[in-house]
Coordinates of C-alpha atoms and ligand atoms in Angstrom, one line a residue:
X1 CA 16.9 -0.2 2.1
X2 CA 16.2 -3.8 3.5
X3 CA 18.2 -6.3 1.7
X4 CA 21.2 -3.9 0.4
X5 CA 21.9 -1.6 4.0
X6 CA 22.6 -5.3 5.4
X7 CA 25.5 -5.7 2.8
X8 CA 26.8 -2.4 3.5
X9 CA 26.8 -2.6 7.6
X10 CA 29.6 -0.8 8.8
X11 CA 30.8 -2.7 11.9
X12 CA 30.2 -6.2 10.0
X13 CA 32.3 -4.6 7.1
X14 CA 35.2 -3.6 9.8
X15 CA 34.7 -7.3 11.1
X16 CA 35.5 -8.8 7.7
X17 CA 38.5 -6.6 7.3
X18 CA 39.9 -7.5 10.6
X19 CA 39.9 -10.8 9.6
X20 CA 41.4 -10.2 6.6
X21 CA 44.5 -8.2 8.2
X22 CA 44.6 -11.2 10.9
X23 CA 44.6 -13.7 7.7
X24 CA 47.5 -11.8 5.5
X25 CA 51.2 -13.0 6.3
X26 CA 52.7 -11.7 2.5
X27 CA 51.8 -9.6 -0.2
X28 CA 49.0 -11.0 -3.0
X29 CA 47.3 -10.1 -6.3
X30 CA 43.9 -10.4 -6.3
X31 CA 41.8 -10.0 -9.6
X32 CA 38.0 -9.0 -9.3
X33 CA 36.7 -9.9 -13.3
X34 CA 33.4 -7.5 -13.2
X35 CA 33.3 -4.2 -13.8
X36 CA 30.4 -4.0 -11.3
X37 CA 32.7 -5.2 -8.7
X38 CA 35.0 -2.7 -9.7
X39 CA 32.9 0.0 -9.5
X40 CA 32.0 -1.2 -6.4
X41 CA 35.4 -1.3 -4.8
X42 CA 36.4 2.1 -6.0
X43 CA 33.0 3.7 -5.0
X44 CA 33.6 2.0 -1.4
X45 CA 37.2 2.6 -1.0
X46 CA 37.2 -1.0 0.1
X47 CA 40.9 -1.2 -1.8
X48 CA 42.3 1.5 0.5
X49 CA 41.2 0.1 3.7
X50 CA 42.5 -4.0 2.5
X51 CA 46.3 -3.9 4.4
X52 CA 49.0 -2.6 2.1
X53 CA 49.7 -6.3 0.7
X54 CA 46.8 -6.9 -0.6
X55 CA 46.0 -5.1 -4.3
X56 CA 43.0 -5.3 -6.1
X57 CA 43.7 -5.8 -9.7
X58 CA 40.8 -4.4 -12.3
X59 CA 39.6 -6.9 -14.8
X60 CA 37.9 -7.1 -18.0
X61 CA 34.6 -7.9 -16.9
X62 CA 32.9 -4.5 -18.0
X63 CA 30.6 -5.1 -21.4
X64 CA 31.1 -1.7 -22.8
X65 CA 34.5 -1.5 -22.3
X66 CA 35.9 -4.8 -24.2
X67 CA 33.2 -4.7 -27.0
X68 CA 35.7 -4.2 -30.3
X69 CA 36.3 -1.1 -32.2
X70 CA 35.0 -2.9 -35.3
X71 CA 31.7 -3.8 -34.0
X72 CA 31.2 -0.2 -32.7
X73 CA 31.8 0.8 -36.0
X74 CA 29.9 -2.0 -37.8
X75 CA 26.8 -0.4 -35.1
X76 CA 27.7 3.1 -36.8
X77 CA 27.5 1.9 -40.5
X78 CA 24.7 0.2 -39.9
X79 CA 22.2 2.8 -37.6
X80 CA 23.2 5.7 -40.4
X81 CA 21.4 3.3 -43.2
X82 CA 17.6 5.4 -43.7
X83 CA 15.6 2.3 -43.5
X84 CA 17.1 1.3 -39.8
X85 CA 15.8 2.1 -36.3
X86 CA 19.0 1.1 -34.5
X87 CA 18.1 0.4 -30.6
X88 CA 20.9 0.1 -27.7
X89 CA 20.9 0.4 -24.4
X90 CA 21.9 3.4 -23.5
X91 CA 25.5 3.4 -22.4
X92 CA 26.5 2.6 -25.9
X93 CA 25.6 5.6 -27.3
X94 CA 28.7 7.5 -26.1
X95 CA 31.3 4.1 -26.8
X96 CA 33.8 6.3 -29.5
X97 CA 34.1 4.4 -32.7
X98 CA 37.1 5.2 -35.2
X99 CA 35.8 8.5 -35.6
X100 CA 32.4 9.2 -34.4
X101 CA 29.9 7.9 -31.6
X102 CA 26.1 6.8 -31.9
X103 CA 24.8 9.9 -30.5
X104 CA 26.6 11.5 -33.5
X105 CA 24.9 9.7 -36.0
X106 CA 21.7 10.4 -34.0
X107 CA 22.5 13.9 -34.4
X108 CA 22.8 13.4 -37.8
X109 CA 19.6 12.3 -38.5
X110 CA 20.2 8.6 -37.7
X111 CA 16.7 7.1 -36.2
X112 CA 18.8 6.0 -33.0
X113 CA 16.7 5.0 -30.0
X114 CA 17.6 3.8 -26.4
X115 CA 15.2 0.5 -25.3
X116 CA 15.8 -1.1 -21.7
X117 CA 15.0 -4.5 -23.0
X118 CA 15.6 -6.3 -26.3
X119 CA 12.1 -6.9 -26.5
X120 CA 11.1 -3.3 -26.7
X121 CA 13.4 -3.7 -30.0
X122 CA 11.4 -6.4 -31.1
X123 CA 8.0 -4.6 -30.2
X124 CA 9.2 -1.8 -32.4
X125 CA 9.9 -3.8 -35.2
X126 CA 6.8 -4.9 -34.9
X127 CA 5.2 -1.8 -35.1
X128 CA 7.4 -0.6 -38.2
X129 CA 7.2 -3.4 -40.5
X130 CA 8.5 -1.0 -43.1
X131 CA 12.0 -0.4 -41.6
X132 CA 14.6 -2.5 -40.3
X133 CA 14.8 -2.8 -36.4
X134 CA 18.1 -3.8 -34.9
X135 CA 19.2 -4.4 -31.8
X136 CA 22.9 -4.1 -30.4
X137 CA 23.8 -7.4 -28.6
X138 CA 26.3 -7.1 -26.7
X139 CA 28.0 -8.0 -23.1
X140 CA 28.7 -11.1 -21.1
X141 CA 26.9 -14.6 -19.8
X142 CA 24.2 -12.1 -18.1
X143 CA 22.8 -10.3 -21.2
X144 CA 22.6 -12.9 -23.3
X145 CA 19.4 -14.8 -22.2
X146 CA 17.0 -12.0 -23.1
X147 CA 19.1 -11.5 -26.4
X148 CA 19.0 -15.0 -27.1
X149 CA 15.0 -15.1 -26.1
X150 CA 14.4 -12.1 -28.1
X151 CA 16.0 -13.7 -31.4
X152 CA 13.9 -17.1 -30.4
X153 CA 10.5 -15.0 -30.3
X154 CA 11.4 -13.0 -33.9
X155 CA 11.8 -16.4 -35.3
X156 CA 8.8 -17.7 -33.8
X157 CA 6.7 -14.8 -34.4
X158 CA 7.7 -14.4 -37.8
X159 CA 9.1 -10.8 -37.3
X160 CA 11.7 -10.6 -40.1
X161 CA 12.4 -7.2 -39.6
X162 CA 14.4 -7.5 -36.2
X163 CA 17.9 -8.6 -36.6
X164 CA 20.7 -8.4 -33.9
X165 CA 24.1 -7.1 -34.1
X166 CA 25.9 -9.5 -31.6
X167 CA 29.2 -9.3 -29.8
X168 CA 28.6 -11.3 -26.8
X169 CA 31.5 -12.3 -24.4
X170 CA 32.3 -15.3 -22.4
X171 CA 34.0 -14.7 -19.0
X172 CA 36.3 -18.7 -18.4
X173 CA 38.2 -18.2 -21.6
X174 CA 39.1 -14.4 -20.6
X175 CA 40.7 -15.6 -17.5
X176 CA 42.1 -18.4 -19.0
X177 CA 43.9 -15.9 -21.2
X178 CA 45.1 -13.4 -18.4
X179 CA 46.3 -16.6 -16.8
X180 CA 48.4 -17.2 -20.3
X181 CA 49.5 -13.6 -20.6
X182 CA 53.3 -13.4 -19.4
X183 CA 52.8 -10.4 -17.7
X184 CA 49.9 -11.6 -15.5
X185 CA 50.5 -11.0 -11.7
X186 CA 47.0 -12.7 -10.8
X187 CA 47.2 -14.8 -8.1
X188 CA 43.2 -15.1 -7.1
X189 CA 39.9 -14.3 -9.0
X190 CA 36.9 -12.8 -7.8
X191 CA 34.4 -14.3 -10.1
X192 CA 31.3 -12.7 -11.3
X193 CA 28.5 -13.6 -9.1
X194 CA 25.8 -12.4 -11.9
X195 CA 27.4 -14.6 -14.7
X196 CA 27.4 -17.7 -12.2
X197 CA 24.0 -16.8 -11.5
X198 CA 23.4 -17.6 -15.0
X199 CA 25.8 -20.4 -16.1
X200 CA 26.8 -22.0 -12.9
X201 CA 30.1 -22.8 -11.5
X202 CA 30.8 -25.8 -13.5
X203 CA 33.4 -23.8 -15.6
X204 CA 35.6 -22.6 -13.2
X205 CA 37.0 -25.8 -11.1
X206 CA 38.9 -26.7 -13.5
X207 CA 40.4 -23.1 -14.3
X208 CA 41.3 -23.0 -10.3
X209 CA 43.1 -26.2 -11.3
X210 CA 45.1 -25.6 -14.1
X211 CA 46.0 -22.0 -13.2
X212 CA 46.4 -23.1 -9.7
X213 CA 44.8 -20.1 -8.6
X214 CA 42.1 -19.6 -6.3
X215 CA 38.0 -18.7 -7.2
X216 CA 35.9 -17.4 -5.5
X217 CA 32.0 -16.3 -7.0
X218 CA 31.5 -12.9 -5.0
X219 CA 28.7 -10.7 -5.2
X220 CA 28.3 -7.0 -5.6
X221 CA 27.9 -5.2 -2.1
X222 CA 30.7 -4.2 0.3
X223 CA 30.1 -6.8 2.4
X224 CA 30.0 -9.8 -0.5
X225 CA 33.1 -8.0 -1.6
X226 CA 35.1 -8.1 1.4
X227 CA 33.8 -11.8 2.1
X228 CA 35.1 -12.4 -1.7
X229 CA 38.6 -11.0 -0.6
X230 CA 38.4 -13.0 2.5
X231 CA 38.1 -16.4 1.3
X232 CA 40.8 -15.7 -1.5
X233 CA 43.6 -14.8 1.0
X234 CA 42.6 -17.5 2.7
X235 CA 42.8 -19.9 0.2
X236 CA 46.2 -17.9 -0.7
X237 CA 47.6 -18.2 2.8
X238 CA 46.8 -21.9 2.9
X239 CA 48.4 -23.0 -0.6
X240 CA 45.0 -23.9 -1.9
X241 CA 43.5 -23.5 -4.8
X242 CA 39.8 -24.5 -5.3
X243 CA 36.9 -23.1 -6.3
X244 CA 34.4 -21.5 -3.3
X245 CA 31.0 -20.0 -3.8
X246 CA 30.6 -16.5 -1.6
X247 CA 27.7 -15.9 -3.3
X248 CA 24.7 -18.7 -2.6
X249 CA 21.9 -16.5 -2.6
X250 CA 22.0 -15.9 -6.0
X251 CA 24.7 -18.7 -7.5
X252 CA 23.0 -22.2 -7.4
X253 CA 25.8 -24.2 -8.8
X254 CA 23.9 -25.6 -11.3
X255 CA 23.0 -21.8 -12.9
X256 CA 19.7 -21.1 -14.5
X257 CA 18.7 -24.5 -16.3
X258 CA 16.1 -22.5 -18.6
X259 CA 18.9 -19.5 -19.5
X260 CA 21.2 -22.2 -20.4
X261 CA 19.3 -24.1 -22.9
X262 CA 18.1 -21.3 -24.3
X263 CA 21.5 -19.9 -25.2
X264 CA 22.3 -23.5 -26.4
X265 CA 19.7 -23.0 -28.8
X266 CA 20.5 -19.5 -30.6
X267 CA 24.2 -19.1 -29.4
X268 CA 27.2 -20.9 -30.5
X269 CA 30.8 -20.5 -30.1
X270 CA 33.3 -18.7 -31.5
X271 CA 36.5 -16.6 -31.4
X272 CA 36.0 -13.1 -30.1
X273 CA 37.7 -9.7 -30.1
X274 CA 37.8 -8.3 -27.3
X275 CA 38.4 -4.3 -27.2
X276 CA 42.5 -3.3 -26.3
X277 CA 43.0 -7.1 -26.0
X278 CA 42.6 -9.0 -29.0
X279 CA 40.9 -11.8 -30.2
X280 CA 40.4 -14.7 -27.4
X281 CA 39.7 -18.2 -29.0
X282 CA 36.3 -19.6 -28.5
X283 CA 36.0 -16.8 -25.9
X284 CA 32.3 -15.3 -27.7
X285 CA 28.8 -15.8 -28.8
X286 CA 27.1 -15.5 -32.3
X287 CA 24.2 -16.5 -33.6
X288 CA 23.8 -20.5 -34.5
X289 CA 22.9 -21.7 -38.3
X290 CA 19.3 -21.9 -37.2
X291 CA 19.1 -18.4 -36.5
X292 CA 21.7 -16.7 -39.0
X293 CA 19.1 -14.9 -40.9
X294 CA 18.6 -12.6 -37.7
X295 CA 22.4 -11.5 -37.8
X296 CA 22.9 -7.9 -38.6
X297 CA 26.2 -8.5 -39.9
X298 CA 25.0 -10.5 -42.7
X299 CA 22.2 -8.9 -43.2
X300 CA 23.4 -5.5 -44.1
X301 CA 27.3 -6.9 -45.1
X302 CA 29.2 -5.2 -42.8
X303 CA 31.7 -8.5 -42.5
X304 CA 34.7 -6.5 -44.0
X305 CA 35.2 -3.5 -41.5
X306 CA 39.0 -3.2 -39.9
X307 CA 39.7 -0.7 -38.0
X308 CA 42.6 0.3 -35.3
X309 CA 42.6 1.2 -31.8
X310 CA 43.7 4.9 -30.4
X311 CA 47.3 4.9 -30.3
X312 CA 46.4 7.1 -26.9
X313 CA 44.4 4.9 -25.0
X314 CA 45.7 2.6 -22.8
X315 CA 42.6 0.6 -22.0
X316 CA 44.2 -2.8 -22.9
X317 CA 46.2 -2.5 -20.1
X318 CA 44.0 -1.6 -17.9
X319 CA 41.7 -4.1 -19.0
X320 CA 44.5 -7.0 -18.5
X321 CA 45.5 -5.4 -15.1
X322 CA 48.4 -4.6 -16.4
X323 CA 48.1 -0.9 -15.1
X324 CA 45.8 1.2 -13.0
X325 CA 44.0 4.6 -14.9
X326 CA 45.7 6.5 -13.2
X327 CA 49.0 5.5 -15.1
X328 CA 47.3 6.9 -18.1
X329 CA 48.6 10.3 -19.5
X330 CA 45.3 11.2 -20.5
X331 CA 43.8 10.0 -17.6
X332 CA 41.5 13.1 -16.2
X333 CA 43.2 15.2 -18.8
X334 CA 41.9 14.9 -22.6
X335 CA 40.0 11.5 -21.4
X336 CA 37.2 12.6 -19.0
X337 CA 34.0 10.8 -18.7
X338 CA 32.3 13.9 -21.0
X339 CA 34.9 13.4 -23.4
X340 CA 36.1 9.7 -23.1
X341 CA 38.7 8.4 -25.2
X342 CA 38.4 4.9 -24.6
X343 CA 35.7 2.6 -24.1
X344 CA 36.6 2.2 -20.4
X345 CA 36.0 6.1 -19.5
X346 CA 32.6 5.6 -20.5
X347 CA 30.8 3.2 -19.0
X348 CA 30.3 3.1 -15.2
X349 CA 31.6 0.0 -14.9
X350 CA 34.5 1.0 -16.5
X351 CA 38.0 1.1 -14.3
X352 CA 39.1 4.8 -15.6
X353 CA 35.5 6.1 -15.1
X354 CA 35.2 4.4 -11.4
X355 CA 38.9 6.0 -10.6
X356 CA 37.6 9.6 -12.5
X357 CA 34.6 9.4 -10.5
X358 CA 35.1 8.8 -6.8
X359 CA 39.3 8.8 -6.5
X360 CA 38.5 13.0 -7.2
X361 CA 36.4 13.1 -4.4
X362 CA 38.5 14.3 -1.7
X363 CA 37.3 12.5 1.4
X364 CA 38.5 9.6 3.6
X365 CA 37.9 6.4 2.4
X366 CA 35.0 4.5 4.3
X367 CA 32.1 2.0 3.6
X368 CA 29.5 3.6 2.9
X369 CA 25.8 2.8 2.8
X370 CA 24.8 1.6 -0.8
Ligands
SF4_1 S1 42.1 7.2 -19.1 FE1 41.0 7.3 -21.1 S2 42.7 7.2 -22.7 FE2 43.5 6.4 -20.7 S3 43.2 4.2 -20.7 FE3 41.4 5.1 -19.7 S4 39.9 5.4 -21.3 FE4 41.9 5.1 -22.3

């Protein structure tokens, strides 16, 4: 396919890894933040042809995987109410809460439904003026625009039947805090070319600063990812530590002007659990004053929900790169993509469902065509 085969060429790919064997003197940690990339990587094998020195460490850039416990099961107590149409996108129908999933309460009679936009949402609530329609907001910089548009046009519209349960995530303060963690072996970022695409690269200058570790906004192909891997080790080679953007097709440094100020409008700040990590200050998205009345959580008072994660899962580590899925006991075991245990099994983006789903295949790694 024009446009993709070209970021998949084999002989440029082989290119870009010779350079990056003539580059590397030392071993180096290099930390890709989006599950996208990840699932990239894995599918590719791009981390078993990089020279021995150089490992890829897994971040927690997948949406599904770090949305809390608590606001999976806020989503559950919520879609099982009779008067709520409860839409999601789809992968979040299989995210385990503490004890049961959304395609369980869809089974149990729960009207459940899977939309590809959050304005389908809004066109169903439209349509039932008699039931509550809400949507589940959740993921990083990317999917927040059309959440935050789709909130902007209930309120202009008038539809007071729509409401959104938000968990939205903010990708600078999650590296700040693997920077802060005293385990953290991350000595280079890959940043998330689709969130820069979005916000810009404003944010992460001053990160490469502090942290003294190199950035560098990568795309999603093979090639974009070697080209990513490339610039960090030779940034890491050289002692430097700045901020580079691999990614100018679709990254103008400024972001998208319109996005922006419309997540300024309906967004603010504040803290944020994040799912096997914790609660990262200022590191999250809910909805401002002006807009409260469209927040699920007050609307049907699901504030007071606690819950605890598995005491099997191990997806806090391997969303903090602190280990691979493979070092998981239940790793291909009791936690399969058909029966996940943890929140990183289920989504494709997810680090234990990449490893589960091409690290079986038993074939030599290569770069293939996307
Ligand atoms: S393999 Fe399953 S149980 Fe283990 S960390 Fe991954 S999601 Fe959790």
């Amino acid at each position: 396919m024009k446009y993709l085969d070209e970021f998949s060429n084999p002989e440029l790919a082989q290119h870009l890894l010779e350079r990056i064997r003539a580059t590397t003197t030392r071993r180096w940690s290099i930390m890709e933040v989006c599950g996208g990339q990840t699932h990239s990587i894995i599918r590719h094998g791009i981390d078993q042809l990089l020279p021995d020195q150089i490992e890829m460490i897994h971040g927690p850039g997948c949406p599904v995987c770090v949305t809390p416990l608590e606001i999976i099961d806020k989503a559950l107590d919520i879609a099982a109410r009779p008067e709520v149409i409860f839409c999601s996108f789809g992968d979040m129908l299989r995210v385990p809460g503490s004890s049961k999933d959304l395609f369980r309460i869809k089974s149990e009679g729960g009207d459940v439904r899977v939309v590809y936009s959050p304005l389908d949402a809004l066109t169903i609530a439209k349509e039932n003026p008699d039931r509550q329609v809400v949507f589940f907001g959740i993921g990083f910089e990317t999917t927040a625009p059309a959440n935050a548009m789709t909130v902007y046009q209930a309120q202009r519209l008038g539809i007071e039947n729509f409401s959104l349960l938000v968990s939205h995530v903010l990708v600078p303060p999650a590296i700040a805090a693997i920077m802060e963690s005293p385990d953290c072996r991350v000595q280079a970022f890959l940043a998330a070319g689709h969130v820069c695409a979005v916000m810009g690269t404003s944010e992460y200058p001053p990160l490469a600063e502090k942290y003294r570790v190199p950035m560098v906004v990568t795309g999603f192909e093979p090639l974009d990812i070697l080209e990513g891997i490339r610039r960090a080790v030779t940034q890491l080679e050289d002692g430097r530590y700045e901020l580079e953007n691999a990614y100018p097709r679709a990254v103008p440094p400024q972001g998208n002007p319109a996005a922006k100020a419309m997540l300024e409008d309906v967004f603010e700040v504040t803290d944020r659990g994040w799912r096997g990590i914790g609660v990262i200050p200022r590191s999250g998205w809910r909805l401002s004053p002006k807009y409260r009345d469209y927040d699920a959580v007050h609307r049907f008072g699901v504030s007071d929900v606690h819950t605890d994660e598995s005491s099997i899962c191990r997806s806090g580590e391997v969303l903090q790169g602190l280990i691979k899925p493979t070092d998981c006991a239940a790793f291909g075991t009791t936690c399969t993509p058909r029966n996940p245990l943890g929140a990183t099994m289920v989504s494709s983006e997810g680090a234990c469902a990449a490893y589960y789903l091409y690290r079986r295949l038993d074939q030599p790694a290569e770069v293939a065509h996307a």
